[in-house]
Amino acid sequence: MTKSSNAMWGGRFAAGPDAIMEAINASIGFDQRLASQDIAGSRAHAAMLAACGIISDTDAEAIGEGLLTVLSEIEAGDFPFSTALEDIHMNVEARLKEVIGAPAGRLHTGRSRNDQVAVDFRLWVRDQCDAADGALLKLIQALIAQAEAGADYVMPGFTHLQVAQPVTWGHHMLAYVEMFARDRSRFADARARMNTSPLGAAALAGTSFPIDRQMTAEALGFDRPMANSLDAVSDRDFALEFLSSASICAMHMSRLAEELVIWSSAQFRFVKMSDQWSTGSSIMPQKRNPDAAELIRAKIGRIFGANVALMTVMKGLPLTYSKDMQEDKEQVFDAADNLMLALAAMAGMVSDMVPQVDNLRAAAATGFSTATDLADWLVRELGLPFRDAHHVTGSLVALAESKDCDLPDLSLDEMKSAHDGITSDVFTVLGVDNSVASRTSFGGTAPDQVRARIADWKDVLG
């Protein structure tokens, strides 16, 4: 091949097809993150081979000790990863041979890279489920602390981003506690389902060696070995479930991030974000930008994208393993990194934000937020059918609008013009404090209900 024809490959691949094949085939650039899981799986496999009489105890001991040496080199940053060796498995095995010699060649007895990568990746994703659970717990605890401090703070509740009814700050915080608690349960469910071991499935059909798959499963913390070798090497549901759970969690964070962006604006002034989570403008000295919330809102797209990408990789694959499945890891790694970063940042923002109580209360009293309380009073005290009460309340809202005032500002005579049965008692339900205090149904916004739910959550979380 002439030098000019090499130009078609681009400057990076001037060496031609061999360089391109090496670049597209190698995964060591990203799957080196599986090093500790790969070594744990290999040590469990070697110990099992010895226990089953497939290799000698001496060889198994040398393999186990040698793998720990390799792991220490990787953790110290002294390991020379090689693209020519393709992946983490071959890199570790080649270095093991350099460390202990011939016994290293016995490690791969009774297994394949197919079940090896399957167990490594499953172990890694399982660890990420645990990490997500811990990060979610910190975020939930931050929200509960905010709820407890502001159980009595009155703020507007919104529908269509318009003032609907007064609620309490504590109630609003606990809504996100419920969401993130469901996220914890999804990660826990996914973890329980993925906690089966593919190790020992070999390439796809199992092995003729008398291995003990239950032993390796227990050694690696799995509940049991997977029951079908074809499924064991080709399943990536565990990664998809992690990404699905991460996507829903990310969506919840994006909703909260959006509220923090809105609430911290000059138009709302509901919360003050700390300098730690805000930035200034390069040209406008008055600006206080909620950059952390905005970045969380944006990073969510990467997590959603990873979910779609892996679904697309898997959708057309026949059983069992295809090289397409090498594309499973980068997406999951990126999604996990961004999920953990977003969770940590969100917990920090929630912990540090300061609700602006006076602004919240003032906003809660706007937009005829106690109109529903008035309608309920007409039903409860005057016996009106709700549809009639709705009509009477609507006429009073229209009257207040024409006078550019709120419902509590109307006089009793003006109230009675809509229905002559209205008495001065009606004013007891029109204040925002009275409104929230009346919402005592289970799960309602009344401060007593908020405190009861906080106590429930503290019992659950321990």
mmCIF file of C-alpha atoms in Angstrom, residues 200-329:
data_model
loop_
_atom_site.group_PDB
_atom_site.id
_atom_site.type_symbol
_atom_site.label_atom_id
_atom_site.label_comp_id
_atom_site.label_asym_id
_atom_site.label_seq_id
_atom_site.Cartn_x
_atom_site.Cartn_y
_atom_site.Cartn_z
ATOM 1 C CA GLY A 200 -18.712 -21.384 34.713
ATOM 2 C CA ALA A 201 -20.964 -21.008 31.684
ATOM 3 C CA ALA A 202 -17.698 -20.879 29.676
ATOM 4 C CA ALA A 203 -18.057 -19.848 26.034
ATOM 5 C CA LEU A 204 -21.762 -20.684 25.822
ATOM 6 C CA ALA A 205 -22.376 -24.390 26.522
ATOM 7 C CA GLY A 206 -20.826 -24.967 29.929
ATOM 8 C CA THR A 207 -17.703 -27.065 30.429
ATOM 9 C CA SER A 208 -16.750 -30.723 30.625
ATOM 10 C CA PHE A 209 -14.566 -30.081 33.678
ATOM 11 C CA PRO A 210 -16.175 -31.056 37.025
ATOM 12 C CA ILE A 211 -16.435 -27.491 38.310
ATOM 13 C CA ASP A 212 -18.467 -26.280 41.287
ATOM 14 C CA ARG A 213 -20.415 -23.221 40.149
ATOM 15 C CA GLN A 214 -22.160 -22.868 43.502
ATOM 16 C CA MET A 215 -18.759 -22.431 45.162
ATOM 17 C CA THR A 216 -17.693 -19.570 42.892
ATOM 18 C CA ALA A 217 -21.126 -17.967 43.159
ATOM 19 C CA GLU A 218 -20.913 -17.941 46.956
ATOM 20 C CA ALA A 219 -17.321 -16.723 46.924
ATOM 21 C CA LEU A 220 -18.362 -13.692 44.848
ATOM 22 C CA GLY A 221 -21.455 -12.922 46.928
ATOM 23 C CA PHE A 222 -24.004 -14.200 44.422
ATOM 24 C CA ASP A 223 -27.151 -16.004 45.521
ATOM 25 C CA ARG A 224 -26.714 -18.834 43.020
ATOM 26 C CA PRO A 225 -25.279 -19.644 39.590
ATOM 27 C CA MET A 226 -27.315 -18.789 36.508
ATOM 28 C CA ALA A 227 -29.286 -21.819 35.349
ATOM 29 C CA ASN A 228 -28.705 -21.612 31.594
ATOM 30 C CA SER A 229 -25.260 -21.220 30.072
ATOM 31 C CA LEU A 230 -26.573 -19.582 26.889
ATOM 32 C CA ASP A 231 -28.398 -16.922 28.885
ATOM 33 C CA ALA A 232 -25.474 -16.509 31.280
ATOM 34 C CA VAL A 233 -23.048 -15.254 28.628
ATOM 35 C CA SER A 234 -25.555 -13.243 26.565
ATOM 36 C CA ASP A 235 -27.660 -11.546 29.249
ATOM 37 C CA ARG A 236 -27.238 -7.823 29.750
ATOM 38 C CA ASP A 237 -30.600 -7.247 31.435
ATOM 39 C CA PHE A 238 -28.755 -6.403 34.634
ATOM 40 C CA ALA A 239 -27.063 -3.436 32.938
ATOM 41 C CA LEU A 240 -30.326 -2.364 31.306
ATOM 42 C CA GLU A 241 -32.150 -2.513 34.634
ATOM 43 C CA PHE A 242 -29.447 -0.405 36.208
ATOM 44 C CA LEU A 243 -29.745 2.143 33.392
ATOM 45 C CA SER A 244 -33.536 2.111 33.592
ATOM 46 C CA SER A 245 -33.428 2.735 37.338
ATOM 47 C CA ALA A 246 -30.777 5.395 36.819
ATOM 48 C CA SER A 247 -32.889 7.086 34.142
ATOM 49 C CA ILE A 248 -35.945 7.352 36.387
ATOM 50 C CA CYS A 249 -33.783 8.595 39.249
ATOM 51 C CA ALA A 250 -32.159 11.112 36.910
ATOM 52 C CA MET A 251 -35.579 12.308 35.773
ATOM 53 C CA HIS A 252 -36.536 12.944 39.398
ATOM 54 C CA MET A 253 -33.331 14.905 39.930
ATOM 55 C CA SER A 254 -33.986 16.924 36.807
ATOM 56 C CA ARG A 255 -37.441 17.888 38.097
ATOM 57 C CA LEU A 256 -35.966 19.062 41.379
ATOM 58 C CA ALA A 257 -33.143 20.844 39.564
ATOM 59 C CA GLU A 258 -35.688 22.676 37.428
ATOM 60 C CA GLU A 259 -37.540 23.818 40.538
ATOM 61 C CA LEU A 260 -34.311 25.048 42.111
ATOM 62 C CA VAL A 261 -33.520 27.036 38.965
ATOM 63 C CA ILE A 262 -36.971 28.617 39.035
ATOM 64 C CA TRP A 263 -37.096 29.138 42.784
ATOM 65 C CA SER A 264 -33.704 30.842 42.925
ATOM 66 C CA SER A 265 -34.595 33.324 40.175
ATOM 67 C CA ALA A 266 -35.221 36.990 40.902
ATOM 68 C CA GLN A 267 -38.817 36.536 39.782
ATOM 69 C CA PHE A 268 -39.516 33.894 42.441
ATOM 70 C CA ARG A 269 -36.906 34.335 45.205
ATOM 71 C CA PHE A 270 -38.173 31.225 46.987
ATOM 72 C CA VAL A 271 -34.716 29.908 47.896
ATOM 73 C CA LYS A 272 -31.224 31.222 48.247
ATOM 74 C CA MET A 273 -28.528 28.927 46.917
ATOM 75 C CA SER A 274 -25.148 28.985 48.603
ATOM 76 C CA ASP A 275 -22.072 30.296 46.814
ATOM 77 C CA GLN A 276 -20.770 26.742 46.804
ATOM 78 C CA TRP A 277 -23.391 25.722 44.243
ATOM 79 C CA SER A 278 -23.740 28.989 42.319
ATOM 80 C CA THR A 279 -21.549 31.044 40.040
ATOM 81 C CA GLY A 280 -21.399 34.657 38.961
ATOM 82 C CA SER A 281 -21.463 36.190 35.518
ATOM 83 C CA SER A 282 -18.365 37.333 33.659
ATOM 84 C CA ILE A 283 -20.112 40.585 32.707
ATOM 85 C CA MET A 284 -23.142 41.052 35.004
ATOM 86 C CA PRO A 285 -22.033 41.524 38.617
ATOM 87 C CA GLN A 286 -25.557 41.103 40.003
ATOM 88 C CA LYS A 287 -25.966 37.563 38.694
ATOM 89 C CA ARG A 288 -26.070 34.462 40.884
ATOM 90 C CA ASN A 289 -26.430 31.528 38.550
ATOM 91 C CA PRO A 290 -27.631 28.101 39.772
ATOM 92 C CA ASP A 291 -25.072 26.325 37.592
ATOM 93 C CA ALA A 292 -24.973 23.077 39.566
ATOM 94 C CA ALA A 293 -28.728 22.612 39.174
ATOM 95 C CA GLU A 294 -28.535 23.458 35.483
ATOM 96 C CA LEU A 295 -25.699 20.987 34.915
ATOM 97 C CA ILE A 296 -27.632 18.253 36.695
ATOM 98 C CA ARG A 297 -30.607 19.024 34.481
ATOM 99 C CA ALA A 298 -28.386 18.666 31.405
ATOM 100 C CA LYS A 299 -26.388 15.602 32.464
ATOM 101 C CA ILE A 300 -29.596 13.638 32.690
ATOM 102 C CA GLY A 301 -29.567 13.405 28.901
ATOM 103 C CA ARG A 302 -26.389 11.336 29.032
ATOM 104 C CA ILE A 303 -28.044 8.815 31.324
ATOM 105 C CA PHE A 304 -31.168 8.617 29.161
ATOM 106 C CA GLY A 305 -28.918 8.268 26.118
ATOM 107 C CA ALA A 306 -26.977 5.390 27.649
ATOM 108 C CA ASN A 307 -30.206 3.527 28.290
ATOM 109 C CA VAL A 308 -31.346 3.925 24.696
ATOM 110 C CA ALA A 309 -27.873 3.098 23.343
ATOM 111 C CA LEU A 310 -27.595 -0.216 25.168
ATOM 112 C CA MET A 311 -31.162 -1.194 24.280
ATOM 113 C CA THR A 312 -30.217 -0.536 20.657
ATOM 114 C CA VAL A 313 -27.051 -2.635 20.921
ATOM 115 C CA MET A 314 -28.944 -5.617 22.343
ATOM 116 C CA LYS A 315 -32.171 -5.509 20.343
ATOM 117 C CA GLY A 316 -30.998 -7.500 17.302
ATOM 118 C CA LEU A 317 -28.495 -9.945 18.780
ATOM 119 C CA PRO A 318 -29.048 -13.692 18.359
ATOM 120 C CA LEU A 319 -27.845 -15.989 21.112
ATOM 121 C CA THR A 320 -25.267 -16.006 22.416
ATOM 122 C CA TYR A 321 -22.277 -13.681 22.442
ATOM 123 C CA SER A 322 -21.536 -11.183 19.677
ATOM 124 C CA LYS A 323 -18.752 -8.620 19.613
ATOM 125 C CA ASP A 324 -21.474 -5.935 19.596
ATOM 126 C CA MET A 325 -21.721 -6.560 23.318
ATOM 127 C CA GLN A 326 -18.326 -4.953 23.850
ATOM 128 C CA GLU A 327 -20.264 -1.705 23.403
ATOM 129 C CA ASP A 328 -22.203 -2.339 26.608
ATOM 130 C CA LYS A 329 -19.684 -0.918 29.055
#
